Amino acid sequence: MTHEEFEDAVGDALDQVPTQLMDLLDNVVFFVEDEPPADDPDLLGVYDGVPLTERDDMFGGAMPDRITIFRGPTLRMCEDRDDVIDEVAVTVVHEIAHHFGIDDAKLHALGWG
């Protein structure tokens, strides 16, 4: 899957997130990168920011939160295009959930690990 096709898969995954949920995102940007940091080569995605549950009235003027989806590890772990599309959708939801303050333990319990 080319970089462009992978970006399209991420875009399609974002399109599948209900509008009501997307409307609640606050100051978030999405990125696709080829590889995660060298110290975590199997990382599929990462949320970098301040979850909504940790923001207070003093929060403002901050740089946008970042959600990054990594192409390399996703392609290496998936067997075919359909697997990639499914895994990207799960990873997108997983990282959005972190923006809402949902931790990994809860996501795994809900089947979104």
PDB file of C-alpha atoms in Angstrom:
ATOM      1  CA  MET A   1       0.000   0.000   0.000  1.00  0.00           C
ATOM      2  CA  THR A   2       1.484   3.327  -1.039  1.00  0.00           C
ATOM      3  CA  HIS A   3       1.766   6.282   1.307  1.00  0.00           C
ATOM      4  CA  GLU A   4      -1.121   7.969  -0.528  1.00  0.00           C
ATOM      5  CA  GLU A   5      -3.328   4.867  -0.288  1.00  0.00           C
ATOM      6  CA  PHE A   6      -2.546   4.616   3.423  1.00  0.00           C
ATOM      7  CA  GLU A   7      -3.439   8.287   3.936  1.00  0.00           C
ATOM      8  CA  ASP A   8      -6.703   7.599   2.118  1.00  0.00           C
ATOM      9  CA  ALA A   9      -7.379   4.687   4.498  1.00  0.00           C
ATOM     10  CA  VAL A  10      -6.833   7.022   7.468  1.00  0.00           C
ATOM     11  CA  GLY A  11      -9.162   9.579   5.868  1.00  0.00           C
ATOM     12  CA  ASP A  12     -11.779   6.888   5.291  1.00  0.00           C
ATOM     13  CA  ALA A  13     -11.460   5.781   8.933  1.00  0.00           C
ATOM     14  CA  LEU A  14     -12.004   9.366  10.068  1.00  0.00           C
ATOM     15  CA  ASP A  15     -15.061   9.593   7.806  1.00  0.00           C
ATOM     16  CA  GLN A  16     -16.511   6.563   9.622  1.00  0.00           C
ATOM     17  CA  VAL A  17     -16.305   8.234  13.043  1.00  0.00           C
ATOM     18  CA  PRO A  18     -19.772   9.584  13.889  1.00  0.00           C
ATOM     19  CA  THR A  19     -20.142  13.310  13.202  1.00  0.00           C
ATOM     20  CA  GLN A  20     -21.363  13.918  16.747  1.00  0.00           C
ATOM     21  CA  LEU A  21     -18.065  12.547  18.081  1.00  0.00           C
ATOM     22  CA  MET A  22     -15.890  14.382  15.559  1.00  0.00           C
ATOM     23  CA  ASP A  23     -17.644  17.626  16.488  1.00  0.00           C
ATOM     24  CA  LEU A  24     -16.433  17.154  20.076  1.00  0.00           C
ATOM     25  CA  LEU A  25     -12.760  17.024  19.089  1.00  0.00           C
ATOM     26  CA  ASP A  26     -11.051  20.184  20.229  1.00  0.00           C
ATOM     27  CA  ASN A  27      -7.835  21.470  18.672  1.00  0.00           C
ATOM     28  CA  VAL A  28      -6.651  18.156  17.162  1.00  0.00           C
ATOM     29  CA  VAL A  29      -4.681  17.489  13.988  1.00  0.00           C
ATOM     30  CA  PHE A  30      -4.047  14.119  12.335  1.00  0.00           C
ATOM     31  CA  PHE A  31      -0.816  12.974  10.727  1.00  0.00           C
ATOM     32  CA  VAL A  32       0.442   9.915   8.893  1.00  0.00           C
ATOM     33  CA  GLU A  33       4.102   9.039   9.284  1.00  0.00           C
ATOM     34  CA  ASP A  34       6.003   6.085   7.914  1.00  0.00           C
ATOM     35  CA  GLU A  35       7.701   4.934  11.114  1.00  0.00           C
ATOM     36  CA  PRO A  36       7.282   5.445  14.858  1.00  0.00           C
ATOM     37  CA  PRO A  37      10.149   6.401  17.167  1.00  0.00           C
ATOM     38  CA  ALA A  38      12.994   3.865  17.138  1.00  0.00           C
ATOM     39  CA  ASP A  39      12.371   2.959  20.790  1.00  0.00           C
ATOM     40  CA  ASP A  40       8.840   1.679  19.964  1.00  0.00           C
ATOM     41  CA  PRO A  41       9.001   0.185  16.441  1.00  0.00           C
ATOM     42  CA  ASP A  42       5.641  -1.633  16.700  1.00  0.00           C
ATOM     43  CA  LEU A  43       3.618   1.469  17.631  1.00  0.00           C
ATOM     44  CA  LEU A  44       0.632   1.854  15.318  1.00  0.00           C
ATOM     45  CA  GLY A  45      -0.526   5.252  16.482  1.00  0.00           C
ATOM     46  CA  VAL A  46       0.029   7.841  19.159  1.00  0.00           C
ATOM     47  CA  TYR A  47      -1.906  10.658  20.788  1.00  0.00           C
ATOM     48  CA  ASP A  48       0.197  13.597  21.908  1.00  0.00           C
ATOM     49  CA  GLY A  49      -1.698  16.282  23.750  1.00  0.00           C
ATOM     50  CA  VAL A  50      -3.816  17.175  26.747  1.00  0.00           C
ATOM     51  CA  PRO A  51      -6.962  15.037  27.024  1.00  0.00           C
ATOM     52  CA  LEU A  52     -10.229  16.931  27.371  1.00  0.00           C
ATOM     53  CA  THR A  53     -10.656  15.445  30.854  1.00  0.00           C
ATOM     54  CA  GLU A  54      -7.460  17.179  32.010  1.00  0.00           C
ATOM     55  CA  ARG A  55      -8.159  20.634  30.582  1.00  0.00           C
ATOM     56  CA  ASP A  56      -9.353  23.450  32.771  1.00  0.00           C
ATOM     57  CA  ASP A  57     -10.471  27.045  32.275  1.00  0.00           C
ATOM     58  CA  MET A  58      -6.831  28.130  31.953  1.00  0.00           C
ATOM     59  CA  PHE A  59      -6.276  25.879  28.941  1.00  0.00           C
ATOM     60  CA  GLY A  60      -6.076  27.924  25.794  1.00  0.00           C
ATOM     61  CA  GLY A  61      -3.719  29.076  23.122  1.00  0.00           C
ATOM     62  CA  ALA A  62      -1.989  25.704  23.121  1.00  0.00           C
ATOM     63  CA  MET A  63      -0.612  24.005  20.064  1.00  0.00           C
ATOM     64  CA  PRO A  64      -3.045  21.448  18.637  1.00  0.00           C
ATOM     65  CA  ASP A  65      -3.074  17.927  20.006  1.00  0.00           C
ATOM     66  CA  ARG A  66      -1.537  15.488  17.523  1.00  0.00           C
ATOM     67  CA  ILE A  67      -2.772  12.084  16.503  1.00  0.00           C
ATOM     68  CA  THR A  68      -0.253  10.230  14.362  1.00  0.00           C
ATOM     69  CA  ILE A  69      -0.903   6.945  12.580  1.00  0.00           C
ATOM     70  CA  PHE A  70       2.185   4.965  11.561  1.00  0.00           C
ATOM     71  CA  ARG A  71       2.188   3.229   8.187  1.00  0.00           C
ATOM     72  CA  GLY A  72       5.194   0.904   8.512  1.00  0.00           C
ATOM     73  CA  PRO A  73       4.214  -1.165  11.542  1.00  0.00           C
ATOM     74  CA  THR A  74       0.602  -1.324  10.372  1.00  0.00           C
ATOM     75  CA  LEU A  75       1.602  -2.736   7.002  1.00  0.00           C
ATOM     76  CA  ARG A  76       4.033  -5.203   8.588  1.00  0.00           C
ATOM     77  CA  MET A  77       1.447  -6.629  10.985  1.00  0.00           C
ATOM     78  CA  CYS A  78      -1.422  -6.941   8.489  1.00  0.00           C
ATOM     79  CA  GLU A  79      -1.803  -9.740   5.980  1.00  0.00           C
ATOM     80  CA  ASP A  80      -3.712  -7.882   3.275  1.00  0.00           C
ATOM     81  CA  ARG A  81      -5.374  -4.614   2.312  1.00  0.00           C
ATOM     82  CA  ASP A  82      -8.597  -5.427   4.179  1.00  0.00           C
ATOM     83  CA  ASP A  83      -6.603  -6.081   7.363  1.00  0.00           C
ATOM     84  CA  VAL A  84      -4.844  -2.722   6.940  1.00  0.00           C
ATOM     85  CA  ILE A  85      -8.141  -0.894   6.522  1.00  0.00           C
ATOM     86  CA  ASP A  86      -9.604  -2.593   9.611  1.00  0.00           C
ATOM     87  CA  GLU A  87      -6.488  -1.943  11.711  1.00  0.00           C
ATOM     88  CA  VAL A  88      -6.331   1.699  10.669  1.00  0.00           C
ATOM     89  CA  ALA A  89      -9.971   2.154  11.707  1.00  0.00           C
ATOM     90  CA  VAL A  90      -9.290   0.605  15.122  1.00  0.00           C
ATOM     91  CA  THR A  91      -6.136   2.689  15.594  1.00  0.00           C
ATOM     92  CA  VAL A  92      -7.912   5.928  14.672  1.00  0.00           C
ATOM     93  CA  VAL A  93     -10.721   5.247  17.170  1.00  0.00           C
ATOM     94  CA  HIS A  94      -8.166   4.209  19.809  1.00  0.00           C
ATOM     95  CA  GLU A  95      -6.202   7.466  19.484  1.00  0.00           C
ATOM     96  CA  ILE A  96      -9.338   9.634  19.388  1.00  0.00           C
ATOM     97  CA  ALA A  97     -10.441   7.926  22.606  1.00  0.00           C
ATOM     98  CA  HIS A  98      -7.214   9.090  24.269  1.00  0.00           C
ATOM     99  CA  HIS A  99      -8.200  12.684  23.384  1.00  0.00           C
ATOM    100  CA  PHE A 100     -11.359  12.083  25.406  1.00  0.00           C
ATOM    101  CA  GLY A 101      -9.341  10.781  28.354  1.00  0.00           C
ATOM    102  CA  ILE A 102      -9.941   7.060  27.885  1.00  0.00           C
ATOM    103  CA  ASP A 103      -6.838   5.079  28.863  1.00  0.00           C
ATOM    104  CA  ASP A 104      -5.377   1.924  27.309  1.00  0.00           C
ATOM    105  CA  ALA A 105      -6.763  -0.387  30.002  1.00  0.00           C
ATOM    106  CA  LYS A 106     -10.336   0.790  29.355  1.00  0.00           C
ATOM    107  CA  LEU A 107      -9.860   0.615  25.587  1.00  0.00           C
ATOM    108  CA  HIS A 108      -8.589  -2.967  25.822  1.00  0.00           C
ATOM    109  CA  ALA A 109     -11.537  -3.886  28.027  1.00  0.00           C
ATOM    110  CA  LEU A 110     -13.869  -2.419  25.401  1.00  0.00           C
ATOM    111  CA  GLY A 111     -12.156  -4.327  22.575  1.00  0.00           C
ATOM    112  CA  TRP A 112     -10.432  -1.291  21.053  1.00  0.00           C
ATOM    113  CA  GLY A 113      -6.914  -2.217  22.183  1.00  0.00           C
TER     114      GLY A 113
END
